[in-house]
Coordinates of N, CA and C and ligand atoms in Angstrom, one line a residue:
M3 N 31.3 -65.0 3.7 CA 32.4 -64.6 3.8 C 34.0 -64.4 3.4
I4 N 35.0 -64.1 3.9 CA 35.8 -63.7 3.2 C 37.7 -64.6 3.5
V5 N 37.3 -65.5 2.4 CA 38.6 -67.0 1.8 C 39.5 -67.0 2.7
I6 N 40.4 -67.5 3.5 CA 41.4 -67.2 3.4 C 42.3 -68.3 2.9
K7 N 43.1 -67.7 2.7 CA 44.5 -68.6 1.3 C 45.6 -68.9 2.0
T8 N 45.8 -70.3 2.3 CA 47.0 -70.6 3.6 C 48.6 -70.7 1.7
R9 N 49.9 -70.5 2.4 CA 50.8 -70.3 1.5 C 50.4 -71.1 0.0
T10 N 50.3 -72.6 0.5 CA 49.9 -73.3 -0.6 C 49.2 -73.2 -2.0
E11 N 48.5 -72.5 -0.6 CA 47.0 -71.8 -2.4 C 47.0 -71.2 -2.7
L12 N 48.0 -69.9 -2.1 CA 48.9 -68.4 -2.7 C 50.1 -69.4 -4.0
E13 N 50.4 -69.9 -3.7 CA 51.4 -70.4 -5.3 C 50.5 -71.3 -5.6
K14 N 49.6 -71.6 -5.2 CA 48.7 -71.5 -7.5 C 48.0 -70.7 -8.2
M15 N 47.3 -70.0 -6.8 CA 47.3 -68.5 -7.1 C 48.1 -67.8 -8.5
R16 N 49.8 -68.1 -8.0 CA 50.8 -67.5 -8.2 C 50.6 -67.9 -9.4
R17 N 50.8 -69.5 -9.9 CA 50.9 -70.0 -11.2 C 50.0 -69.7 -11.6
S18 N 48.6 -69.1 -11.3 CA 47.4 -68.9 -12.7 C 47.9 -67.9 -12.8
G19 N 47.8 -66.6 -11.6 CA 48.2 -65.3 -11.8 C 49.3 -65.0 -13.2
M20 N 50.7 -65.7 -13.2 CA 51.8 -65.6 -13.5 C 51.5 -66.5 -15.5
L21 N 50.6 -67.2 -15.2 CA 49.5 -67.6 -16.5 C 49.2 -66.4 -17.7
V22 N 48.5 -65.6 -17.0 CA 47.4 -64.7 -16.7 C 48.8 -63.6 -17.7
H23 N 49.1 -63.7 -16.8 CA 50.7 -62.3 -17.1 C 51.0 -62.6 -18.3
N24 N 51.7 -64.0 -18.8 CA 52.2 -64.2 -19.9 C 50.9 -64.0 -21.0
I25 N 50.2 -64.5 -20.8 CA 49.4 -64.0 -22.0 C 48.8 -62.6 -22.3
L26 N 48.7 -62.2 -20.9 CA 48.4 -60.5 -22.3 C 49.4 -59.8 -21.7
K27 N 50.8 -59.9 -21.3 CA 51.9 -59.6 -22.2 C 52.4 -60.2 -23.7
A28 N 51.6 -60.9 -24.3 CA 52.0 -61.3 -26.0 C 50.9 -60.4 -26.5
L29 N 49.9 -60.3 -26.0 CA 48.7 -59.8 -25.9 C 49.0 -58.6 -26.7
G30 N 49.0 -58.1 -25.6 CA 50.3 -56.5 -25.6 C 50.4 -55.8 -26.5
E31 N 51.6 -57.0 -27.1 CA 52.1 -56.5 -27.8 C 51.8 -57.2 -29.3
M32 N 51.1 -57.5 -30.0 CA 50.4 -58.2 -30.6 C 48.8 -57.0 -30.9
A33 N 48.7 -56.5 -30.0 CA 47.4 -55.7 -30.2 C 48.4 -54.0 -31.1
V34 N 48.0 -54.1 -32.1 CA 48.8 -53.2 -32.8 C 47.5 -52.9 -34.6
E35 N 48.2 -51.8 -35.1 CA 46.8 -51.2 -36.5 C 46.4 -52.3 -36.7
G36 N 45.4 -52.6 -36.8 CA 44.6 -53.3 -38.5 C 44.6 -54.5 -37.7
V37 N 44.8 -55.4 -35.9 CA 44.7 -56.3 -35.4 C 43.1 -56.2 -35.0
S38 N 43.0 -57.4 -35.5 CA 41.6 -57.5 -34.8 C 40.9 -57.9 -33.1
T39 N 40.4 -58.0 -32.5 CA 40.4 -58.2 -30.9 C 40.1 -59.9 -31.6
W40 N 39.3 -60.3 -31.7 CA 39.0 -61.9 -32.1 C 41.0 -62.5 -32.4
D41 N 41.8 -61.5 -33.6 CA 42.8 -62.3 -33.3 C 43.1 -62.5 -31.7
L42 N 43.4 -61.5 -31.1 CA 44.2 -61.5 -29.9 C 42.9 -62.8 -29.0
E43 N 41.0 -63.2 -29.0 CA 41.4 -64.0 -28.6 C 41.5 -65.5 -29.3
V44 N 41.6 -65.6 -30.5 CA 42.3 -67.3 -31.2 C 43.9 -67.2 -30.3
A45 N 44.2 -65.8 -30.1 CA 45.5 -66.7 -30.1 C 45.5 -66.5 -28.4
A46 N 44.7 -66.2 -27.6 CA 44.6 -66.6 -26.3 C 44.2 -67.3 -25.6
V47 N 43.7 -68.1 -26.7 CA 42.6 -69.8 -26.4 C 43.5 -70.0 -26.5
K48 N 44.8 -70.3 -28.2 CA 45.9 -71.0 -27.5 C 46.9 -71.1 -26.7
M49 N 46.4 -70.1 -26.1 CA 47.8 -70.2 -24.7 C 47.1 -70.6 -24.1
M50 N 46.3 -71.0 -23.7 CA 45.6 -72.0 -23.0 C 45.7 -73.0 -22.8
Q51 N 44.9 -73.5 -23.8 CA 45.6 -74.6 -24.3 C 46.9 -75.3 -24.3
D52 N 47.5 -74.6 -24.5 CA 49.1 -75.0 -23.9 C 49.3 -75.4 -22.9
A53 N 48.7 -74.6 -22.4 CA 49.2 -74.6 -20.3 C 48.2 -75.5 -19.5
G54 N 47.5 -76.1 -20.3 CA 46.6 -77.3 -19.8 C 45.6 -75.7 -19.0
A55 N 44.9 -74.9 -19.0 CA 44.5 -73.7 -17.8 C 43.3 -74.1 -18.8
K56 N 41.8 -73.4 -17.3 CA 40.5 -73.7 -18.2 C 40.5 -72.2 -17.5
P57 N 39.5 -71.6 -19.5 CA 39.7 -70.0 -19.5 C 38.3 -69.6 -18.1
A58 N 38.8 -68.8 -17.8 CA 37.7 -68.0 -16.4 C 36.3 -67.8 -17.4
F59 N 36.5 -67.2 -18.0 CA 35.4 -66.1 -18.5 C 34.2 -67.3 -19.2
K60 N 35.3 -67.5 -20.1 CA 34.0 -68.6 -21.0 C 33.4 -69.7 -20.2
G61 N 32.5 -69.4 -20.8 CA 30.4 -69.6 -19.8 C 30.9 -69.7 -18.9
Y62 N 31.0 -68.3 -18.2 CA 30.4 -67.7 -16.6 C 29.1 -67.5 -17.0
Y63 N 28.7 -67.2 -16.4 CA 26.8 -67.1 -16.3 C 26.5 -65.9 -15.8
V64 N 25.8 -65.5 -16.2 CA 25.6 -63.5 -15.3 C 24.8 -63.3 -15.5
P65 N 23.7 -63.6 -14.8 CA 22.4 -63.2 -14.3 C 21.6 -61.6 -15.6
A66 N 22.5 -60.8 -15.4 CA 22.0 -59.2 -15.6 C 21.7 -59.7 -17.3
A67 N 23.1 -61.0 -17.4 CA 22.9 -60.4 -19.1 C 22.1 -61.9 -19.3
G68 N 21.4 -63.0 -18.4 CA 21.0 -63.7 -18.6 C 21.1 -64.8 -19.9
E69 N 22.7 -65.2 -20.0 CA 23.3 -65.7 -20.7 C 25.0 -66.4 -20.0
R70 N 26.0 -67.4 -20.6 CA 27.1 -67.3 -20.4 C 28.1 -66.7 -21.5
F71 N 29.1 -66.0 -21.1 CA 30.3 -65.4 -21.7 C 30.3 -66.7 -22.4
K72 N 30.4 -65.8 -24.4 CA 30.6 -67.1 -24.8 C 32.3 -66.7 -25.7
Y73 N 32.7 -66.2 -24.7 CA 35.0 -66.1 -25.0 C 35.8 -65.8 -23.7
V74 N 37.0 -65.9 -24.3 CA 38.6 -65.9 -23.2 C 38.3 -64.8 -23.0
L75 N 38.4 -63.6 -23.4 CA 38.5 -62.0 -23.2 C 38.1 -61.1 -23.3
C76 N 37.7 -60.4 -22.4 CA 36.4 -59.3 -22.7 C 38.1 -58.0 -23.3
T77 N 37.7 -57.8 -24.0 CA 38.2 -56.7 -25.3 C 37.1 -55.6 -25.3
S78 N 38.0 -54.5 -24.3 CA 36.5 -53.4 -24.7 C 37.1 -52.5 -25.4
V79 N 37.0 -51.6 -26.5 CA 37.9 -50.7 -27.0 C 36.7 -49.3 -26.4
N80 N 38.0 -48.3 -26.4 CA 37.1 -46.8 -26.4 C 36.6 -46.4 -25.7
D81 N 35.5 -46.3 -26.3 CA 33.6 -45.6 -24.7 C 33.2 -47.2 -23.8
E82 N 34.4 -48.4 -24.6 CA 33.8 -49.5 -23.7 C 34.1 -49.4 -22.5
I83 N 33.6 -49.7 -21.5 CA 34.4 -49.9 -20.2 C 35.1 -51.5 -20.0
V84 N 33.8 -52.0 -20.2 CA 33.9 -54.0 -19.7 C 33.2 -54.8 -20.5
H85 N 33.6 -55.5 -20.9 CA 32.6 -57.5 -21.4 C 32.5 -56.8 -22.3
G86 N 33.0 -56.3 -22.8 CA 33.3 -56.0 -24.9 C 33.3 -57.5 -25.3
M87 N 33.0 -57.8 -26.0 CA 33.1 -59.3 -27.3 C 34.2 -59.2 -27.9
P88 N 35.1 -59.8 -28.3 CA 36.1 -60.6 -28.8 C 35.4 -60.2 -30.6
N89 N 35.4 -59.3 -31.6 CA 35.0 -60.1 -33.0 C 36.0 -59.0 -33.6
P90 N 36.0 -60.6 -35.0 CA 37.0 -59.9 -36.2 C 37.0 -59.0 -37.5
K91 N 35.4 -58.3 -37.0 CA 35.3 -56.4 -38.1 C 35.4 -55.5 -36.3
R92 N 36.0 -56.1 -35.2 CA 36.6 -55.1 -35.0 C 38.2 -54.7 -34.8
I93 N 38.1 -54.0 -35.9 CA 40.0 -54.2 -36.2 C 40.3 -52.9 -35.2
L94 N 40.5 -53.1 -34.3 CA 41.9 -51.6 -34.1 C 43.0 -51.6 -35.2
K95 N 42.9 -49.7 -34.3 CA 42.7 -47.9 -35.5 C 44.1 -47.6 -34.7
K96 N 44.8 -47.3 -35.5 CA 45.6 -45.3 -34.5 C 44.4 -44.7 -33.1
G97 N 45.2 -44.1 -32.8 CA 44.2 -43.6 -31.6 C 43.0 -44.6 -30.5
D98 N 42.9 -45.9 -31.2 CA 42.1 -46.3 -30.5 C 43.1 -47.0 -29.4
I99 N 41.8 -47.3 -27.9 CA 42.9 -48.1 -27.1 C 41.5 -48.9 -26.2
V100 N 42.1 -50.1 -26.2 CA 41.4 -51.5 -26.2 C 41.7 -52.1 -24.4
S101 N 41.3 -52.5 -23.7 CA 41.0 -52.7 -22.1 C 42.1 -54.4 -23.3
I102 N 42.2 -55.1 -22.5 CA 42.4 -57.1 -22.5 C 42.2 -56.9 -21.4
D103 N 40.9 -57.9 -20.7 CA 40.7 -58.1 -19.5 C 40.4 -60.2 -19.4
T104 N 41.3 -61.0 -19.1 CA 41.1 -61.7 -19.1 C 41.6 -63.1 -17.3
G105 N 41.0 -64.1 -18.0 CA 40.7 -65.0 -16.4 C 41.7 -66.4 -16.9
V106 N 42.8 -67.2 -16.0 CA 42.5 -68.4 -16.4 C 42.3 -69.3 -14.4
S107 N 41.8 -70.9 -14.2 CA 41.8 -71.1 -13.8 C 42.8 -72.9 -13.2
L108 N 43.9 -73.1 -12.7 CA 45.0 -73.9 -13.0 C 44.6 -74.4 -11.6
D109 N 44.5 -75.9 -11.9 CA 44.5 -76.5 -10.2 C 44.1 -75.8 -9.7
G110 N 42.0 -75.8 -10.1 CA 41.3 -74.8 -9.4 C 41.6 -73.5 -8.9
Y111 N 42.5 -73.0 -9.1 CA 42.6 -71.7 -8.4 C 42.8 -70.7 -9.3
F112 N 42.2 -69.2 -9.4 CA 42.3 -68.8 -9.9 C 42.8 -67.3 -10.6
G113 N 43.1 -67.0 -11.4 CA 43.9 -66.0 -12.0 C 42.9 -64.9 -12.2
D114 N 43.6 -63.8 -12.5 CA 43.1 -61.8 -13.6 C 43.1 -61.0 -13.0
S115 N 43.3 -60.8 -14.7 CA 44.2 -59.4 -14.7 C 44.0 -58.9 -16.0
A116 N 43.6 -57.6 -16.3 CA 43.6 -57.2 -17.2 C 44.2 -55.9 -17.7
I117 N 45.0 -55.4 -18.9 CA 45.5 -53.9 -20.1 C 44.2 -53.2 -20.3
T118 N 45.6 -51.6 -20.8 CA 44.8 -51.1 -21.7 C 46.0 -50.8 -22.4
V119 N 45.7 -50.7 -23.2 CA 46.4 -50.7 -24.7 C 46.2 -50.0 -25.5
G120 N 46.9 -48.9 -25.5 CA 46.8 -47.7 -26.7 C 47.7 -47.9 -28.1
I121 N 46.4 -47.9 -29.0 CA 47.1 -48.4 -30.7 C 47.6 -46.6 -31.3
G122 N 49.8 -47.1 -31.5 CA 49.5 -46.1 -32.0 C 49.7 -44.8 -31.2
E123 N 49.6 -43.5 -32.1 CA 49.9 -42.5 -31.2 C 48.7 -42.0 -30.7
L124 N 48.5 -41.3 -29.6 CA 47.0 -41.7 -28.9 C 47.2 -39.8 -28.4
S125 N 45.7 -39.2 -28.5 CA 45.3 -38.1 -27.4 C 46.4 -38.2 -26.5
E126 N 46.3 -36.1 -26.6 CA 47.0 -36.4 -25.0 C 46.4 -36.9 -24.0
Q127 N 45.0 -36.2 -23.6 CA 42.9 -37.1 -23.1 C 43.2 -38.9 -22.7
A128 N 44.0 -39.1 -24.1 CA 44.1 -40.6 -24.0 C 45.4 -40.9 -23.1
K129 N 46.1 -40.4 -23.2 CA 47.0 -40.8 -22.8 C 47.3 -40.1 -21.5
K130 N 47.1 -39.8 -20.7 CA 46.6 -39.6 -19.4 C 45.5 -40.2 -18.5
L131 N 45.0 -40.1 -19.2 CA 43.5 -41.6 -19.2 C 44.3 -43.2 -18.5
L132 N 45.5 -43.2 -19.5 CA 45.6 -44.8 -19.3 C 46.9 -44.2 -17.7
A133 N 47.5 -43.6 -17.7 CA 48.6 -43.3 -17.3 C 48.0 -43.0 -15.4
V134 N 47.1 -42.0 -15.1 CA 46.4 -42.1 -14.2 C 45.4 -43.4 -13.5
T135 N 45.4 -44.5 -14.6 CA 44.2 -45.5 -14.6 C 45.2 -46.6 -13.8
R136 N 46.5 -46.3 -14.2 CA 47.2 -47.6 -14.2 C 48.3 -47.3 -12.8
E137 N 48.2 -45.5 -12.6 CA 48.8 -45.4 -11.2 C 47.7 -45.5 -10.4
S138 N 46.9 -45.2 -10.4 CA 45.9 -45.4 -9.4 C 45.1 -47.0 -8.3
L139 N 45.5 -47.6 -9.6 CA 46.0 -49.2 -9.2 C 47.5 -49.6 -8.5
E140 N 48.6 -48.6 -9.0 CA 49.5 -48.7 -8.1 C 49.3 -48.3 -6.8
L141 N 48.8 -47.5 -6.8 CA 48.3 -46.3 -5.2 C 48.0 -47.9 -4.5
A142 N 47.1 -48.4 -5.0 CA 45.9 -49.0 -4.3 C 46.6 -50.0 -3.8
I143 N 47.2 -51.0 -4.6 CA 48.3 -52.3 -4.2 C 48.8 -51.7 -3.0
D144 N 49.4 -50.8 -3.0 CA 50.4 -50.5 -1.9 C 49.9 -50.1 -0.7
K145 N 48.6 -50.9 -0.5 CA 47.9 -50.0 0.3 C 47.1 -51.5 0.6
V146 N 47.9 -52.8 0.6 CA 47.2 -54.4 0.6 C 48.5 -54.7 1.6
R147 N 47.9 -53.9 2.6 CA 49.0 -54.3 3.8 C 47.7 -54.8 5.0
E148 N 48.1 -55.9 5.9 CA 47.6 -55.9 7.3 C 47.9 -54.2 8.4
G149 N 46.1 -55.1 8.7 CA 46.4 -54.2 9.8 C 45.2 -53.0 8.7
N150 N 45.2 -53.1 7.4 CA 44.7 -52.0 7.1 C 43.3 -52.3 6.6
R151 N 42.5 -50.7 6.3 CA 40.8 -52.4 6.0 C 40.1 -51.4 4.8
L152 N 39.7 -52.7 3.8 CA 39.1 -52.5 2.5 C 38.8 -51.2 2.1
F153 N 38.3 -50.1 3.3 CA 37.9 -48.6 1.8 C 39.9 -48.1 1.7
D154 N 41.0 -48.5 2.2 CA 41.9 -47.3 1.8 C 42.0 -48.1 0.3
I155 N 41.9 -48.4 0.4 CA 42.7 -49.5 -1.1 C 41.0 -48.7 -2.5
C156 N 40.0 -49.1 -1.7 CA 38.4 -47.9 -3.0 C 39.2 -46.5 -2.5
G157 N 39.4 -45.8 -1.2 CA 39.0 -44.6 -1.1 C 40.7 -43.7 -2.0
T158 N 42.1 -44.6 -1.9 CA 42.7 -44.6 -2.5 C 42.1 -44.4 -4.5
V159 N 42.2 -45.4 -4.7 CA 41.8 -45.2 -6.3 C 40.5 -44.1 -6.5
E160 N 39.3 -44.0 -5.0 CA 39.0 -42.6 -6.7 C 39.7 -42.0 -6.2
E161 N 40.5 -41.2 -4.6 CA 41.0 -39.8 -4.3 C 41.7 -39.6 -5.7
Y162 N 42.8 -40.6 -6.2 CA 43.9 -40.1 -7.5 C 43.2 -40.1 -8.8
V163 N 42.2 -40.7 -9.2 CA 41.6 -40.4 -10.1 C 40.5 -39.0 -10.4
V164 N 39.8 -38.7 -8.8 CA 39.1 -37.4 -9.1 C 40.2 -36.4 -8.9
K165 N 41.0 -35.9 -8.4 CA 42.0 -35.5 -8.7 C 42.4 -35.3 -9.6
N166 N 42.4 -35.8 -10.2 CA 43.4 -35.5 -12.2 C 42.1 -35.6 -12.9
G167 N 40.8 -35.8 -12.4 CA 39.6 -34.9 -12.9 C 38.8 -35.7 -13.7
F168 N 39.2 -37.1 -13.3 CA 38.6 -38.2 -14.7 C 37.7 -38.7 -13.1
S169 N 37.0 -39.8 -13.4 CA 35.6 -40.3 -13.1 C 35.8 -41.8 -13.0
I170 N 35.0 -42.2 -12.0 CA 35.3 -43.7 -11.5 C 34.3 -44.2 -11.5
V171 N 34.3 -45.3 -11.7 CA 32.8 -46.2 -12.8 C 32.2 -46.9 -12.0
R172 N 30.9 -47.0 -11.7 CA 30.8 -47.0 -9.7 C 29.8 -48.8 -10.2
E173 N 29.3 -48.8 -11.4 CA 28.5 -49.5 -11.8 C 29.4 -51.4 -11.8
Y174 N 30.7 -51.1 -11.9 CA 31.4 -52.3 -11.6 C 32.5 -52.4 -10.9
V175 N 33.1 -53.3 -10.1 CA 33.8 -53.1 -8.8 C 34.7 -54.7 -8.9
G176 N 36.0 -54.4 -8.0 CA 37.1 -55.6 -8.2 C 36.3 -56.3 -7.5
H177 N 36.8 -57.5 -7.0 CA 36.5 -58.6 -6.1 C 37.4 -60.2 -5.2
G178 N 37.1 -60.1 -4.0 CA 37.4 -61.5 -3.2 C 38.1 -62.3 -5.4
I179 N 39.4 -63.0 -4.6 CA 38.9 -65.0 -6.1 C 40.1 -65.6 -5.2
G180 N 40.0 -67.0 -5.5 CA 40.1 -67.8 -4.5 C 39.9 -69.1 -5.3
T181 N 39.0 -70.7 -5.3 CA 38.9 -71.2 -5.3 C 37.3 -71.1 -7.1
Q182 N 36.8 -69.2 -6.5 CA 36.2 -68.8 -7.0 C 36.5 -67.7 -7.9
L183 N 36.1 -67.5 -8.8 CA 36.3 -66.5 -9.9 C 35.6 -64.7 -9.4
H184 N 34.7 -65.3 -8.1 CA 34.5 -64.1 -8.0 C 34.0 -64.0 -6.0
E185 N 35.1 -64.0 -5.6 CA 34.7 -64.7 -4.3 C 34.5 -62.4 -3.8
E186 N 33.8 -62.8 -2.3 CA 34.1 -61.7 -1.2 C 35.1 -61.7 -1.1
P187 N 35.4 -59.9 -0.1 CA 34.5 -58.8 -0.8 C 34.5 -58.9 -2.1
Q188 N 33.6 -57.6 -2.3 CA 33.7 -57.2 -3.6 C 34.8 -55.6 -3.2
V189 N 35.2 -55.2 -4.3 CA 36.1 -54.3 -4.1 C 35.8 -53.3 -4.9
P190 N 34.8 -52.1 -4.7 CA 34.4 -50.9 -5.4 C 35.9 -49.4 -5.4
N191 N 35.7 -49.2 -6.5 CA 37.1 -47.8 -7.2 C 36.2 -47.0 -5.9
Y192 N 35.2 -46.6 -5.4 CA 35.6 -45.2 -4.1 C 35.0 -46.3 -2.9
V193 N 34.4 -44.9 -2.2 CA 34.7 -45.2 -0.4 C 33.0 -44.9 -0.7
D194 N 32.0 -46.5 -0.4 CA 31.1 -46.1 -0.4 C 30.3 -46.6 1.7
K195 N 30.6 -45.8 2.7 CA 30.3 -46.0 4.3 C 29.0 -47.8 4.6
R196 N 28.0 -47.2 3.0 CA 26.5 -47.9 3.5 C 27.5 -49.9 4.2
N197 N 29.3 -49.6 3.0 CA 29.3 -51.2 2.6 C 29.8 -51.4 4.4
E198 N 30.1 -52.6 3.8 CA 31.1 -53.5 5.4 C 32.6 -52.7 4.5
N199 N 33.3 -53.0 5.9 CA 35.1 -52.1 5.7 C 35.4 -53.4 6.6
P200 N 36.1 -54.4 6.1 CA 36.9 -54.8 6.9 C 37.8 -55.0 6.4
R201 N 39.2 -55.7 7.9 CA 40.6 -55.0 8.5 C 41.1 -56.7 7.1
L202 N 42.0 -55.8 6.6 CA 43.0 -56.7 5.9 C 44.1 -57.6 6.6
R203 N 43.3 -59.0 5.9 CA 44.1 -60.4 6.7 C 45.0 -60.5 6.0
E204 N 46.3 -61.5 6.5 CA 46.6 -62.4 5.6 C 46.3 -63.1 4.6
G205 N 46.6 -64.3 4.4 CA 45.9 -64.7 3.3 C 44.4 -64.5 3.0
M206 N 44.0 -63.0 2.5 CA 43.4 -62.6 1.7 C 44.2 -62.0 0.6
V207 N 42.9 -62.8 -0.8 CA 43.2 -62.1 -2.3 C 42.4 -61.1 -2.4
L208 N 43.3 -60.2 -3.5 CA 41.8 -59.3 -3.8 C 41.8 -59.3 -5.1
A209 N 41.2 -58.9 -6.4 CA 41.3 -58.5 -7.1 C 40.6 -56.9 -7.8
I210 N 41.7 -56.3 -7.9 CA 41.3 -55.0 -7.5 C 41.5 -54.1 -9.4
E211 N 40.7 -53.4 -9.5 CA 40.1 -53.9 -11.4 C 39.7 -52.1 -11.5
P212 N 40.5 -50.8 -11.4 CA 39.6 -49.3 -11.6 C 39.0 -49.6 -13.2
M213 N 38.3 -48.7 -12.9 CA 37.4 -48.6 -14.6 C 37.4 -46.8 -14.3
V214 N 38.0 -46.3 -15.0 CA 38.2 -45.0 -15.1 C 37.4 -44.0 -16.3
N215 N 37.0 -43.2 -16.2 CA 36.5 -42.7 -17.6 C 36.6 -41.3 -17.6
A216 N 36.8 -40.8 -19.1 CA 37.5 -39.4 -18.7 C 36.3 -38.8 -18.7
G217 N 35.3 -39.1 -18.6 CA 34.5 -38.3 -18.8 C 33.4 -38.6 -18.0
R218 N 32.2 -38.4 -18.1 CA 30.8 -39.0 -17.1 C 31.0 -40.1 -16.8
P219 N 30.7 -40.5 -15.6 CA 31.4 -42.1 -14.6 C 30.0 -42.6 -15.2
E220 N 29.0 -42.4 -15.4 CA 27.5 -43.2 -15.9 C 27.8 -44.5 -16.8
A221 N 27.1 -45.7 -16.9 CA 28.2 -46.7 -17.6 C 26.0 -46.9 -18.1
K222 N 26.7 -48.2 -19.6 CA 24.6 -48.2 -19.8 C 25.6 -49.0 -20.4
V223 N 24.6 -50.3 -20.5 CA 24.9 -52.4 -21.0 C 24.3 -52.0 -22.7
L224 N 25.4 -52.5 -23.4 CA 24.6 -52.1 -25.0 C 23.6 -53.6 -25.1
K225 N 22.8 -53.6 -26.3 CA 21.7 -54.2 -27.3 C 22.2 -55.4 -27.0
D226 N 24.1 -55.6 -26.8 CA 23.9 -57.1 -27.2 C 24.2 -58.4 -26.0
K227 N 23.3 -57.2 -24.6 CA 23.8 -57.4 -23.4 C 24.6 -57.6 -22.6
W228 N 26.1 -57.7 -23.0 CA 27.2 -57.9 -22.4 C 28.4 -56.1 -22.1
T229 N 28.1 -55.9 -23.4 CA 29.4 -54.6 -23.6 C 28.7 -53.0 -22.3
A230 N 29.7 -52.7 -21.5 CA 29.7 -52.1 -21.0 C 29.9 -50.6 -21.7
V231 N 29.0 -50.3 -21.6 CA 30.3 -48.1 -22.2 C 29.7 -47.6 -21.9
A232 N 30.7 -46.6 -21.4 CA 30.8 -44.7 -20.8 C 29.0 -44.0 -21.6
K233 N 28.2 -43.9 -21.3 CA 27.2 -43.3 -21.1 C 27.2 -41.8 -22.6
D234 N 28.3 -41.5 -22.3 CA 28.4 -40.1 -22.8 C 29.0 -40.6 -23.5
G235 N 30.4 -41.5 -24.2 CA 30.6 -41.9 -25.2 C 32.7 -41.1 -24.8
S236 N 32.3 -41.2 -23.7 CA 34.0 -40.8 -23.7 C 34.6 -41.8 -23.5
Y237 N 36.1 -41.9 -23.4 CA 36.8 -42.8 -24.1 C 37.2 -43.6 -21.8
S238 N 37.4 -44.7 -21.4 CA 36.7 -46.0 -20.1 C 38.3 -46.3 -20.4
A239 N 38.6 -46.1 -19.2 CA 40.6 -47.6 -19.3 C 40.3 -47.9 -18.0
H240 N 40.7 -49.6 -18.1 CA 41.2 -50.5 -17.0 C 42.0 -51.2 -16.4
F241 N 42.3 -51.3 -15.2 CA 43.5 -52.4 -15.7 C 43.6 -53.2 -13.7
E242 N 43.9 -54.1 -14.3 CA 44.0 -55.3 -13.0 C 44.5 -55.8 -12.4
H243 N 45.0 -56.3 -11.1 CA 46.2 -56.5 -11.0 C 45.4 -58.1 -9.7
C244 N 45.7 -58.9 -9.0 CA 45.9 -60.4 -8.1 C 46.4 -59.8 -6.8
V245 N 45.6 -59.3 -5.5 CA 47.1 -59.5 -4.9 C 46.4 -59.5 -3.7
A246 N 47.8 -59.9 -2.7 CA 47.4 -61.2 -2.1 C 48.4 -60.0 -0.8
V247 N 47.7 -60.4 0.2 CA 48.5 -59.9 2.0 C 48.7 -60.1 2.7
T248 N 50.1 -60.4 2.4 CA 51.6 -61.0 3.4 C 51.9 -60.2 5.0
K249 N 52.6 -61.3 5.2 CA 53.2 -60.3 6.2 C 54.0 -59.3 5.8
N250 N 54.7 -59.8 4.1 CA 56.0 -59.1 3.4 C 54.7 -58.3 3.2
G251 N 53.9 -57.5 2.6 CA 53.1 -56.9 2.3 C 52.5 -57.0 1.3
P252 N 52.4 -56.9 0.1 CA 51.6 -56.7 -0.9 C 52.4 -57.2 -1.7
W253 N 52.1 -58.9 -2.2 CA 51.9 -60.0 -3.5 C 51.0 -59.9 -4.8
V254 N 51.9 -58.8 -5.9 CA 50.7 -59.0 -6.6 C 50.7 -60.4 -7.6
L255 N 50.1 -61.0 -7.7 CA 50.2 -62.4 -8.4 C 50.3 -62.6 -9.3
T256 N 49.7 -61.2 -10.0 CA 49.6 -61.3 -11.9 C 50.6 -60.4 -12.6
R257 N 52.3 -60.8 -12.2 CA 53.6 -60.1 -12.2 C 54.2 -61.0 -12.3
P258 N 55.6 -60.1 -12.8 CA 56.8 -61.0 -11.7 C 57.6 -60.2 -10.6
Ligands
MG5 MG1 38.0 -59.1 -11.9
MG6 MG1 39.4 -58.9 -14.9

């Protein structure tokens, strides 16, 4: 069942969304050559504590991993797609791209967003990968309108990414969000006609999160049970926003 949120609930989600925005903005500026992904984690923990927010990811149980996630951030570098773990030994270097994904709950409502940041000068391909992934999310956000259907979002990401020569990760998808981090519906970055295609209604909130590989689409999970990487070792990018369906069009809760 897709949970419809009231205006009051959307205002609460806005608060958690803006906290996530502020954290990612700070971390994005902090992510430079020589900084470790653990440094980012430490800064995020502090910002969440200062805001009185609960981390959404830390303690989250994932059956496939068979354990709870231990960190407030997912930091996924280069060929890592999602669910990379902050690590003091993972020092960012020139030419790297790092996806920083985080979520919080404030007053019982969740926010979830991700950015991918380039470290120093990037290759032309990496620059294009970030631009295309970011733009596919923007185009999808514009489809978050009453009367459209879920596949309008999914198909928009897929079409733009494929047209630009990159590939869509199929193993991981976006999601509804509210009082739970992951709610219905699933929001794949591709159209699969076997899935349901609900009409978008005022008060739905979707976390749209294109995960795009520069090479082949296939993913695999490392022995650490969490880190998903591109099987062919190609770079992978990830951007995410929470978007509410309103009478006035899309409301991106995770940015000003
Ligand atoms: Mg998400
Ligand atoms: Mg996320």
